[in-house]
CSV table of C-alpha atoms in Angstrom, one decimal:
chain,number,residue,atom,x,y,z
A,1,SER,CA,-39.9,-101.4,3.3
A,2,ALA,CA,-39.6,-102.9,6.7
A,3,VAL,CA,-42.5,-103.0,9.1
A,4,ILE,CA,-41.8,-102.9,12.8
A,5,SER,CA,-44.3,-104.2,15.3
A,6,GLN,CA,-43.8,-102.8,18.8
A,7,LYS,CA,-45.5,-103.9,22.1
A,8,PRO,CA,-46.9,-103.0,24.4
A,9,SER,CA,-48.6,-100.0,23.0
A,10,ARG,CA,-49.0,-98.3,26.4
A,11,ASP,CA,-48.6,-99.2,30.0
A,12,ILE,CA,-49.1,-97.6,33.3
A,13,CYS,CA,-46.5,-98.9,35.8
A,14,GLN,CA,-45.5,-98.4,39.4
A,15,ARG,CA,-42.3,-96.7,40.2
A,16,GLY,CA,-39.5,-98.9,41.0
A,17,THR,CA,-40.7,-101.7,38.6
A,18,SER,CA,-39.3,-102.4,35.2
A,19,LEU,CA,-40.9,-102.7,31.8
A,20,THR,CA,-39.6,-104.5,28.7
A,21,ILE,CA,-40.6,-103.3,25.2
A,22,GLN,CA,-40.2,-105.5,22.3
A,23,CYS,CA,-39.7,-104.7,18.6
A,24,GLN,CA,-40.2,-107.3,16.0
A,25,VAL,CA,-39.0,-106.4,12.3
A,26,ASP,CA,-40.6,-108.3,9.5
A,27,SER,CA,-37.2,-108.3,7.6
A,28,GLN,CA,-33.5,-108.2,8.7
A,29,VAL,CA,-32.1,-105.0,9.6
A,30,THR,CA,-28.5,-104.4,10.4
A,31,MET,CA,-29.0,-101.7,13.2
A,32,MET,CA,-31.9,-100.8,15.2
A,33,PHE,CA,-32.2,-97.7,17.3
A,34,TRP,CA,-34.2,-96.9,20.5
A,35,TYR,CA,-35.6,-93.3,21.1
A,36,ARG,CA,-37.2,-91.6,23.8
A,37,GLN,CA,-39.9,-88.8,23.2
A,38,GLN,CA,-40.8,-87.1,26.3
A,39,PRO,CA,-44.3,-85.3,26.2
A,40,GLY,CA,-44.3,-82.5,23.6
A,41,GLN,CA,-40.7,-83.0,22.8
A,42,SER,CA,-38.6,-84.2,19.9
A,43,LEU,CA,-36.9,-87.6,19.7
A,44,THR,CA,-33.8,-88.3,21.7
A,45,LEU,CA,-31.6,-91.5,20.8
A,46,ILE,CA,-31.1,-93.8,23.7
A,47,ALA,CA,-28.8,-96.3,22.1
A,48,THR,CA,-27.8,-98.1,19.0
A,49,ALA,CA,-28.5,-102.1,19.1
A,50,ASN,CA,-26.5,-104.3,16.9
A,51,GLN,CA,-26.7,-108.0,16.8
A,52,GLY,CA,-24.1,-109.9,18.7
A,53,SER,CA,-22.6,-106.9,20.6
A,54,GLU,CA,-23.4,-104.7,23.4
A,55,ALA,CA,-25.5,-101.6,22.7
A,56,THR,CA,-23.9,-98.3,22.3
A,57,TYR,CA,-25.4,-95.8,24.6
A,58,GLU,CA,-25.7,-92.1,24.1
A,59,SER,CA,-24.7,-89.5,26.6
A,60,GLY,CA,-27.0,-89.4,29.4
A,61,PHE,CA,-28.3,-93.0,29.1
A,62,VAL,CA,-26.6,-96.0,30.6
A,63,ILE,CA,-27.0,-99.8,30.5
A,64,ASP,CA,-28.0,-100.4,33.9
A,65,LYS,CA,-31.2,-98.2,33.4
A,66,PHE,CA,-31.8,-99.1,29.9
A,67,PRO,CA,-30.6,-102.7,29.2
A,68,ILE,CA,-31.0,-103.7,25.5
A,69,SER,CA,-31.0,-107.1,24.0
A,70,ARG,CA,-30.6,-107.8,20.2
A,71,PRO,CA,-30.5,-111.5,19.8
A,72,ASN,CA,-31.0,-111.5,15.9
A,73,LEU,CA,-31.4,-109.3,12.9
A,74,THR,CA,-35.3,-109.0,13.4
A,75,PHE,CA,-35.8,-108.5,17.1
A,76,SER,CA,-34.8,-106.2,19.8
A,77,THR,CA,-35.9,-105.4,23.3
A,78,LEU,CA,-35.5,-102.3,25.6
A,79,THR,CA,-36.1,-102.5,29.3
A,80,VAL,CA,-36.8,-99.4,31.4
A,81,SER,CA,-35.5,-100.4,34.8
A,82,ASN,CA,-36.4,-99.1,38.4
A,83,MET,CA,-38.8,-96.7,36.9
A,84,SER,CA,-39.5,-93.2,38.2
A,85,PRO,CA,-42.1,-90.7,37.0
A,86,GLU,CA,-39.5,-89.0,34.9
A,87,ASP,CA,-39.4,-92.0,32.7
A,88,SER,CA,-42.9,-91.4,31.6
A,89,SER,CA,-42.4,-91.0,27.8
A,90,ILE,CA,-43.0,-92.5,24.5
A,91,TYR,CA,-40.3,-95.0,23.5
A,92,LEU,CA,-39.7,-95.9,19.9
A,93,CYS,CA,-37.7,-98.3,18.2
A,94,SER,CA,-36.3,-97.8,14.7
A,95,GLY,CA,-34.7,-99.9,11.9
A,96,GLU,CA,-33.0,-98.9,8.7
A,97,ASN,CA,-34.6,-99.9,5.4
A,98,ASN,CA,-34.0,-98.9,1.8
A,99,TYR,CA,-36.1,-95.9,2.0
A,100,GLY,CA,-34.6,-94.5,5.3
A,101,TYR,CA,-35.6,-95.4,8.8
A,102,THR,CA,-38.9,-97.0,9.8
A,103,PHE,CA,-40.2,-96.7,13.3
A,104,GLY,CA,-42.3,-98.8,15.6
A,105,SER,CA,-45.7,-97.6,16.6
A,106,GLY,CA,-44.4,-96.6,20.0
A,107,THR,CA,-44.8,-97.4,23.5
A,108,ARG,CA,-46.5,-94.8,25.7
A,109,LEU,CA,-45.2,-95.4,29.3
A,110,THR,CA,-46.8,-93.7,32.4
A,111,VAL,CA,-45.0,-94.2,35.7
A,112,VAL,CA,-47.1,-93.6,38.7
B,1,GLU,CA,-21.7,-82.7,17.2
B,2,LEU,CA,-24.6,-82.4,14.9
B,3,LYS,CA,-27.4,-80.2,15.7
B,4,VAL,CA,-30.6,-79.8,13.9
B,5,GLU,CA,-33.0,-76.8,14.3
B,6,GLN,CA,-36.4,-76.2,12.9
B,7,ASN,CA,-38.5,-73.1,12.5
B,8,PRO,CA,-41.1,-72.2,13.2
B,9,LEU,CA,-42.0,-74.6,16.0
B,10,PHE,CA,-45.6,-73.6,15.7
B,11,LEU,CA,-47.5,-72.9,12.4
B,12,SER,CA,-51.1,-71.9,12.3
B,13,MET,CA,-52.4,-71.7,8.6
B,14,GLN,CA,-55.6,-71.2,6.8
B,15,GLU,CA,-56.8,-73.8,4.3
B,16,GLY,CA,-55.6,-72.9,0.9
B,17,LYS,CA,-52.5,-71.0,1.9
B,18,ASN,CA,-48.8,-71.8,1.3
B,19,TYR,CA,-46.1,-71.9,3.8
B,20,THR,CA,-42.5,-73.4,4.5
B,21,ILE,CA,-40.9,-75.1,7.3
B,22,TYR,CA,-37.2,-74.5,7.4
B,23,CYS,CA,-34.5,-77.0,8.9
B,24,ASN,CA,-31.0,-76.0,9.4
B,25,TYR,CA,-28.3,-78.4,10.5
B,26,SER,CA,-24.9,-77.7,12.0
B,27,THR,CA,-22.4,-79.9,10.4
B,28,THR,CA,-22.0,-81.8,7.0
B,29,SER,CA,-24.9,-84.3,6.7
B,30,ASP,CA,-25.2,-87.0,4.1
B,31,ARG,CA,-28.9,-87.5,4.4
B,32,LEU,CA,-31.8,-85.4,5.4
B,33,TYR,CA,-35.3,-86.7,6.5
B,34,TRP,CA,-38.6,-85.5,6.9
B,35,TYR,CA,-41.2,-87.3,9.1
B,36,ARG,CA,-44.9,-86.6,10.1
B,37,GLN,CA,-46.3,-87.5,13.3
B,38,ASP,CA,-50.1,-87.4,14.1
B,39,PRO,CA,-50.9,-87.1,17.8
B,40,GLY,CA,-50.5,-90.3,19.8
B,41,LYS,CA,-49.0,-92.1,16.6
B,42,SER,CA,-45.6,-93.1,15.3
B,43,LEU,CA,-43.6,-91.4,12.8
B,44,GLU,CA,-44.4,-91.6,9.2
B,45,SER,CA,-41.5,-91.2,6.6
B,46,LEU,CA,-42.2,-88.4,4.2
B,47,PHE,CA,-38.9,-87.8,2.2
B,48,VAL,CA,-35.3,-88.8,2.2
B,49,LEU,CA,-33.0,-86.2,0.7
B,50,LEU,CA,-29.7,-87.5,-0.5
B,51,SER,CA,-27.8,-84.9,-2.4
B,52,ASN,CA,-27.5,-81.1,-2.8
B,53,GLY,CA,-30.3,-79.6,-4.8
B,54,ALA,CA,-32.6,-82.7,-4.3
B,55,VAL,CA,-36.2,-82.0,-4.6
B,56,LYS,CA,-39.1,-84.4,-3.8
B,57,GLN,CA,-42.8,-83.8,-4.1
B,58,GLU,CA,-45.7,-85.7,-2.7
B,59,GLY,CA,-49.0,-84.2,-3.0
B,60,ARG,CA,-49.1,-80.7,-1.4
B,61,LEU,CA,-45.7,-81.2,0.1
B,62,MET,CA,-42.4,-80.5,-1.5
B,63,ALA,CA,-39.0,-81.0,0.3
B,64,SER,CA,-35.6,-79.7,-0.9
B,65,LEU,CA,-32.2,-79.8,0.3
B,66,ASP,CA,-29.2,-77.2,0.0
B,67,THR,CA,-26.2,-78.8,1.5
B,68,LYS,CA,-24.1,-75.8,1.0
B,69,ALA,CA,-26.4,-73.8,3.2
B,70,ARG,CA,-27.1,-76.7,5.4
B,71,LEU,CA,-30.7,-76.2,4.9
B,72,SER,CA,-33.8,-78.2,4.1
B,73,THR,CA,-37.2,-76.8,3.5
B,74,LEU,CA,-40.7,-78.4,3.7
B,75,HIS,CA,-43.1,-76.5,1.5
B,76,ILE,CA,-46.8,-76.7,2.0
B,77,THR,CA,-49.1,-75.7,-1.0
B,78,ALA,CA,-52.6,-75.0,-0.6
B,79,ALA,CA,-52.9,-76.4,2.8
B,80,VAL,CA,-55.8,-78.6,3.7
B,81,HIS,CA,-56.9,-79.7,7.3
B,82,ASP,CA,-55.5,-83.2,6.8
B,83,LEU,CA,-52.0,-81.8,6.9
B,84,SER,CA,-52.4,-80.9,10.5
B,85,ALA,CA,-49.7,-82.8,12.4
B,86,THR,CA,-46.2,-82.5,13.8
B,87,TYR,CA,-43.4,-82.5,11.3
B,88,PHE,CA,-39.9,-83.4,12.0
B,89,CYS,CA,-36.7,-83.1,10.1
B,90,ALA,CA,-33.7,-85.4,11.0
B,91,ALA,CA,-30.2,-85.7,9.7
B,92,SER,CA,-27.5,-88.3,9.7
B,93,THR,CA,-23.9,-88.0,8.8
B,94,SER,CA,-21.5,-90.6,7.4
B,95,THR,CA,-19.8,-91.1,10.7
B,96,SER,CA,-22.9,-91.3,12.9
B,97,TYR,CA,-23.6,-94.9,11.8
B,98,GLY,CA,-27.1,-94.5,11.1
B,99,LYS,CA,-28.1,-92.4,14.2
B,100,LEU,CA,-30.7,-89.6,13.3
B,101,THR,CA,-30.6,-86.3,15.1
B,102,PHE,CA,-34.0,-84.8,15.1
B,103,GLY,CA,-35.1,-81.1,15.0
B,104,GLN,CA,-37.6,-79.9,17.6
B,105,GLY,CA,-40.5,-80.4,15.4
B,106,THR,CA,-43.1,-78.1,13.9
B,107,ILE,CA,-46.8,-78.4,15.1
B,108,LEU,CA,-48.8,-77.4,12.1
B,109,THR,CA,-52.4,-76.7,12.5
B,110,VAL,CA,-54.6,-75.9,9.4
B,111,HIS,CA,-57.8,-74.0,10.0
B,112,PRO,CA,-60.9,-73.9,7.7
C-alpha cells in the first residue's frame, strides 16, 4: 500500500504568515485529498487535488486561503495563508490505494 | 449530502468485556471504512467494507456492513488496554469521487 510522507510534522506560526505543507507519496495516486482535524474533532475535507487541474474545494474552504498544488501523481502541497489562531488544527493529506485510503502522518499547526 | 453518525462518542470499557460501536450513514454508500487514531498520530486503516453483509475480522476487532439498514458496526471482543484509541468510520459514494465523509469518532478507553 502507498506510504505518504508529510512534513512538517508540527509548526508554531505567527498570525498573518503562511505555511506550506508537503506530502510525498511513494507510488502514483490519482487523487489526493487534504483534510483538517480541529482539536478533539473529526476530519473535514478541505479539497481534492488532481494532477494538472485546479483543486476542488469543499463548502467553506477557498483557494485564496488554502492554495493547493499537485504538480505530479506523487506530490502535493497545501498552503495555509494569512493564518489566524482559528487555523490551529491538524492537517492531513490522503491518497487512494488498493486498500482504501492512506493518510500522511499529519501536520499539527499552532497559530499564535 | 452524505452524513455519517457514530455512537457512542465516548466508550469506557473494562478489560475483557465486549462492546459495539455503531456507524449510521444517510445515503447509499458504496464503501465503508474504519480507522483507528492514537493521540497525536495519523489514521491507521482497519477495515474496508465493500458490500452488503461484508464481515471482516482482525484480532479482537470485527466489522460488518448492512447496506439496507445503512449501518456498520465495529465489535470489540475481550477488550485490552492496547485498544484504547479513537475509532472513526467513514463512507464514500460512487458520485463523491473518492471523498470520504467521516463520523464524529468514538473515543475508546479500556480500563484494567
